[in-house]
Tab-separated table of C-alpha atoms in Angstrom:
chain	number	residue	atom	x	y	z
A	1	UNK	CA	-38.555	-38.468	19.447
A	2	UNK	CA	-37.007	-35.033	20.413
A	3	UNK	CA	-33.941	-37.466	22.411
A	4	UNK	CA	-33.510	-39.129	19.327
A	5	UNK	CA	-33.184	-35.776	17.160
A	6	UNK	CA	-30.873	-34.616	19.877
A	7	UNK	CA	-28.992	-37.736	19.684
A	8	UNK	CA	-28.577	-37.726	15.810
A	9	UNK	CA	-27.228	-34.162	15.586
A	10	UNK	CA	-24.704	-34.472	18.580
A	11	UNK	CA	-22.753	-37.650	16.660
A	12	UNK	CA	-21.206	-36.267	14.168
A	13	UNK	CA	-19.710	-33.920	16.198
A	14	UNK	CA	-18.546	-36.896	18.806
A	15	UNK	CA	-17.284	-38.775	15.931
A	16	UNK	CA	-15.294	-35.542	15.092
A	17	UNK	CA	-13.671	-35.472	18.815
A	18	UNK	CA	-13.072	-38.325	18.814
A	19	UNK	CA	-10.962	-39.025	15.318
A	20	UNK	CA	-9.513	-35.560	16.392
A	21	UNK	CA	-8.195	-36.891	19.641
A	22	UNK	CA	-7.088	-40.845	17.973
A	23	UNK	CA	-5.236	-38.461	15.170
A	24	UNK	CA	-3.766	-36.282	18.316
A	25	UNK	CA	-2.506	-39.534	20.178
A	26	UNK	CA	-0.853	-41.127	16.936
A	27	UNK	CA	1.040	-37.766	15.923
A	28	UNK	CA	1.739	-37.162	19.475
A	29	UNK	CA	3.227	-40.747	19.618
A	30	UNK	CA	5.361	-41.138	16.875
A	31	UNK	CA	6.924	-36.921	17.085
A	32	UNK	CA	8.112	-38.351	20.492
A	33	UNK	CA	9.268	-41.681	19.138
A	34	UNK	CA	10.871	-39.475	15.903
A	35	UNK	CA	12.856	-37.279	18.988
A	36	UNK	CA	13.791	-40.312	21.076
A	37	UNK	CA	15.262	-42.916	19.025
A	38	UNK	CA	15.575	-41.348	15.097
A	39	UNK	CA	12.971	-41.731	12.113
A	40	UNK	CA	14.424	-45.067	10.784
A	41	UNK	CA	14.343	-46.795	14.210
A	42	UNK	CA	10.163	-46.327	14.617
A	43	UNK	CA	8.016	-48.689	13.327
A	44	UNK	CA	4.553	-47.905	13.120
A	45	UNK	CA	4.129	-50.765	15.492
A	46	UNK	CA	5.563	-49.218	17.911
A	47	UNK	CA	3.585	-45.713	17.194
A	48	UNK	CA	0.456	-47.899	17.424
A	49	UNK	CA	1.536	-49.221	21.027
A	50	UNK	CA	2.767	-45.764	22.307
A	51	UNK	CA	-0.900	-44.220	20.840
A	52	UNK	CA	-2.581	-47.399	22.617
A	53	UNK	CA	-4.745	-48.122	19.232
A	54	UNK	CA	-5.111	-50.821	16.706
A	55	UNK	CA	-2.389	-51.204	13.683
A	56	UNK	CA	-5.028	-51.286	11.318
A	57	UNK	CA	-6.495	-47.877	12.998
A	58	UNK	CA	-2.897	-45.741	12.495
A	59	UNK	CA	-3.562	-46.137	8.421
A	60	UNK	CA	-7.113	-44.875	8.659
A	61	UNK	CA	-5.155	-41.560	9.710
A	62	UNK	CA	-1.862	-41.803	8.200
A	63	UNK	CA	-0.884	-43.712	4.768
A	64	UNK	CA	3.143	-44.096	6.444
A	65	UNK	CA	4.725	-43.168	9.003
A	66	UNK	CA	6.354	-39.995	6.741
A	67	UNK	CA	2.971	-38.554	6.547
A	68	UNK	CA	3.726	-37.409	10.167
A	69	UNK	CA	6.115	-35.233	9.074
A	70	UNK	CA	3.830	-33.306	7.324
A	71	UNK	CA	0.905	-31.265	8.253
A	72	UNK	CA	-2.758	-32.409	7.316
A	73	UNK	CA	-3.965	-31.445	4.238
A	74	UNK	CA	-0.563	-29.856	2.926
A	75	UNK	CA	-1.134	-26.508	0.843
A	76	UNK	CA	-4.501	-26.987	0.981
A	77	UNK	CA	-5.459	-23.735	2.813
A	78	UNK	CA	-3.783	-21.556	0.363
A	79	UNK	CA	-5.018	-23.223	-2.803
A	80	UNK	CA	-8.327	-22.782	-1.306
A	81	UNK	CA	-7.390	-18.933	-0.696
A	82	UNK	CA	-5.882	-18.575	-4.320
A	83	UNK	CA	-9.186	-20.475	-6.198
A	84	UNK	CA	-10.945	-17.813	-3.684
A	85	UNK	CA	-9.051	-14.781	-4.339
A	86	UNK	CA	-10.996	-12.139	-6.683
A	87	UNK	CA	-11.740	-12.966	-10.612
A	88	UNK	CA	-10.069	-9.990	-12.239
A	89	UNK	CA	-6.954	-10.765	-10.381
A	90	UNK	CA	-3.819	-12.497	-12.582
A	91	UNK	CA	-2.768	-15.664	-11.517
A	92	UNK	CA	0.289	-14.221	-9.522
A	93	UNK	CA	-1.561	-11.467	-8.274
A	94	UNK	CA	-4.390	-14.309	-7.251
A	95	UNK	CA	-1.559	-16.343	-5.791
A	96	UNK	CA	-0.181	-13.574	-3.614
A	97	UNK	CA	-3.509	-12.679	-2.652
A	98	UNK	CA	-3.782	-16.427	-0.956
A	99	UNK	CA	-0.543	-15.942	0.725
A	100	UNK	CA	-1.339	-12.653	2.402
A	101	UNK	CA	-4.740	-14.215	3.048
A	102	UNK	CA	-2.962	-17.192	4.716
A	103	UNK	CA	0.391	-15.694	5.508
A	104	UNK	CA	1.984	-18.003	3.072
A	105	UNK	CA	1.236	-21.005	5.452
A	106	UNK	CA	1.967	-24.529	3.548
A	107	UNK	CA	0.684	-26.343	6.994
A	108	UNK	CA	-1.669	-25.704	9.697
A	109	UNK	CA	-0.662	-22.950	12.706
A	110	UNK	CA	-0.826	-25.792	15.268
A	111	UNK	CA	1.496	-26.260	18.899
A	112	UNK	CA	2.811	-29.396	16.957
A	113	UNK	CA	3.835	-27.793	13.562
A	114	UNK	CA	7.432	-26.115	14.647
A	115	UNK	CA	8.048	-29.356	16.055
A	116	UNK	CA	7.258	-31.601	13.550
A	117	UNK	CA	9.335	-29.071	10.945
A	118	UNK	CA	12.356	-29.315	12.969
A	119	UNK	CA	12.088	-32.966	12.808
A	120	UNK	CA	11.631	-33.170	9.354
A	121	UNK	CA	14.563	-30.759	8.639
A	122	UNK	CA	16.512	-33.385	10.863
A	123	UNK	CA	15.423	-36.430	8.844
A	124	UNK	CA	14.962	-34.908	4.993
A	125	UNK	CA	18.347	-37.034	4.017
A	126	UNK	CA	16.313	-40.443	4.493
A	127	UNK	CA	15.125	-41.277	1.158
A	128	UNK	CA	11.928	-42.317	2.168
A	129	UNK	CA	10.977	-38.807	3.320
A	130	UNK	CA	12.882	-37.288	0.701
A	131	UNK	CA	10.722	-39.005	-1.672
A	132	UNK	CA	7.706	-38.585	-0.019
A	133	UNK	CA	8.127	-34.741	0.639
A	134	UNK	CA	8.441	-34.649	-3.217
A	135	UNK	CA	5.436	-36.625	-3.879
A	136	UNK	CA	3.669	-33.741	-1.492
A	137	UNK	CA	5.371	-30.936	-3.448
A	138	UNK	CA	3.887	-32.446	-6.543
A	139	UNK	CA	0.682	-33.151	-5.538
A	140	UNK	CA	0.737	-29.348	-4.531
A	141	UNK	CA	1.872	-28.063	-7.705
A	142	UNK	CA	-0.324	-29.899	-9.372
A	143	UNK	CA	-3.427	-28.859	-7.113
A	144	UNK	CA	-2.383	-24.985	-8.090
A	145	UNK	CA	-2.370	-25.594	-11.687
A	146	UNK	CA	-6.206	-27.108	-11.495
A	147	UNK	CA	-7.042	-24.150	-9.688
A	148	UNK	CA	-5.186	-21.969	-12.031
A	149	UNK	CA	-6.612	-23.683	-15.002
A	150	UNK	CA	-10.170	-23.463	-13.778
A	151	UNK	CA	-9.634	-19.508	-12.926
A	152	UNK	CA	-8.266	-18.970	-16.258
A	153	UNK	CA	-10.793	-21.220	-18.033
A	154	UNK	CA	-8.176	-22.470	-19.899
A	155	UNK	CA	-7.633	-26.572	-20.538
A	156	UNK	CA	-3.810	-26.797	-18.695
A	157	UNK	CA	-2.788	-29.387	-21.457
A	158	UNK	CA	-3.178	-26.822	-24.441
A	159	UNK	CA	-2.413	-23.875	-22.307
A	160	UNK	CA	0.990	-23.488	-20.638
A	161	UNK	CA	-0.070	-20.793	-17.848
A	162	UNK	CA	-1.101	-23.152	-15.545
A	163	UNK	CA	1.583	-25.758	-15.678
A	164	UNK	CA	4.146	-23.051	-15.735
A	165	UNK	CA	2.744	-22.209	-12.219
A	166	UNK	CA	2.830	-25.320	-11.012
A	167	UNK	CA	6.255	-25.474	-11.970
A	168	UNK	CA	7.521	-22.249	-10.197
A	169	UNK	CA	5.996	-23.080	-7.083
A	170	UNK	CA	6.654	-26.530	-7.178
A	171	UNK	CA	10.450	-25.015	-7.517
A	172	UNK	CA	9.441	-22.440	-4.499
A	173	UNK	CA	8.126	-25.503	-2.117
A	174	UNK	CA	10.943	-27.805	-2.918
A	175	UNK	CA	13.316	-24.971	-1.746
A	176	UNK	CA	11.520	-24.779	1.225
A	177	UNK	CA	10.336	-28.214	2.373
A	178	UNK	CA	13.763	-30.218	0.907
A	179	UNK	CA	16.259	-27.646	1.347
A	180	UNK	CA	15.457	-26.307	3.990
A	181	UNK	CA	15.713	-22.851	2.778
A	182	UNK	CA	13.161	-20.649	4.726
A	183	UNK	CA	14.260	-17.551	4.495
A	184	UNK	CA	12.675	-16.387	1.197
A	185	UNK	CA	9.125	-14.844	0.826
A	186	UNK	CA	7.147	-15.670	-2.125
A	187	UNK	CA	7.704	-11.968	-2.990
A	188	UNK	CA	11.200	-12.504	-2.964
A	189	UNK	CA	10.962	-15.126	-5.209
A	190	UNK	CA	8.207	-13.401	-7.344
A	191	UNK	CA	10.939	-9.687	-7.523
A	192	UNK	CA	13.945	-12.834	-8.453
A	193	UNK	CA	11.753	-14.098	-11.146
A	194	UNK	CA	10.725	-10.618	-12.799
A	195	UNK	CA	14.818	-9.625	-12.869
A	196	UNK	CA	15.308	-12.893	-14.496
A	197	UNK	CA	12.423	-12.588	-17.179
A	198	UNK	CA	12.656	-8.938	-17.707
A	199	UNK	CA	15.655	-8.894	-20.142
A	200	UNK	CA	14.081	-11.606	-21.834
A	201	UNK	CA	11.327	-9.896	-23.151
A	202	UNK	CA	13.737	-7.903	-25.894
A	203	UNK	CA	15.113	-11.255	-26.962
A	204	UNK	CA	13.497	-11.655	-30.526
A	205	UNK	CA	12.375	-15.037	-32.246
A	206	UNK	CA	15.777	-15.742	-33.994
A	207	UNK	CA	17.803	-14.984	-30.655
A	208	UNK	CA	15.258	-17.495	-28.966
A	209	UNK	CA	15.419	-20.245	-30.998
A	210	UNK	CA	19.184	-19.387	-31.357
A	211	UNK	CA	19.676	-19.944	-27.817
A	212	UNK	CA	17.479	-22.823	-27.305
A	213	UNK	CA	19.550	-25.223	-29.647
């Protein structure tokens, strides 16, 4: 009985080495594939036979072969930080909170990750990862404004806070991810955004609507 018990806890955590290494050997794989002959030239056949594992096994990790241009579980860590971050703080004082928690990390701080960055910098122009670093950006954005809307209590489709979060860092990550543009902070973005808005705030309703027709 007590080798059974033993038995039943260790699995898990075999099954766990085990998909970590099969993940390890198909990203491993196809970065050196990416490097050797381009992104367009791979097929995921060919990621399969340089990984040594069944075709049907690379999309129980992977949904494409873009996805390898990407870190696991994109954003994730911050949203996680920002739906953590303390209740009395606003939603950009929440949101900064998660970046200084997670030094603003959209990916996880693994050996691989400059790698597979400069690789995707290299390749953004093909419109399959183009479209697919957008459909990550989105699915980003869109995770942020459930978190906001939930911290705020709010329901995002009558309340615009939310979705106009999602929009600004949607904006932010695009910047980042598709153009390349690393340089910025999120605070420089946040002290951009504040110059831009702050005049606004003596516009009255009549100059508003004026200037929105």
């Amino acid at each position: 009985m007590q080798g059974q018990g033993t038995g039943t806890v260790a699995e898990p955590g075999l099954r766990d080495r085990k998909r970590a290494r099969t993940r390890q050997a198909i990203r491993t794989a196809a970065l050196d594939l990416f490097e050797e002959q381009g992104f367009e030239a791979t097929t995921v056949d060919q990621i399969c036979r340089r990984a040594d594992i069944a075709h049907r096994t690379f999309f129980r990790y992977y949904e494409c072969k873009e996805a390898l241009l990407f870190g696991m579980d994109f954003g994730l860590a911050v949203l996680d930080a920002f739906a953590a971050a303390p209740a009395d703080l606003g939603l950009w004082a929440a949101f900064a909170h998660a970046r200084i928690t997670t030094d603003g990390r959209l990916e996880e701080p693994a050996e691989h990750t400059a790698r597979r960055r400069a690789l995707r910098r290299r390749f953004i122009g093909i419109r399959t990862v183009h479209d697919f670093a957008l459909i990550m950006i989105d699915a980003f954005a869109q995770r942020a404004a459930a978190v906001a809307a939930e911290r705020l209590g709010v329901d995002p489709a009558v309340d615009l806070r939310p979705q106009a979060l999602a929009a600004l860092l949607a904006g932010i990550t695009r910047r980042h991810v598709v153009d390349g543009d690393e340089t910025r902070s999120l605070q420089d973005w946040a002290e951009a955004f504040r110059e831009l808005l702050g005049p606004l705030d003596g516009l009255g309703p009549a100059v508003a609507t004026g200037a929105a027709r």
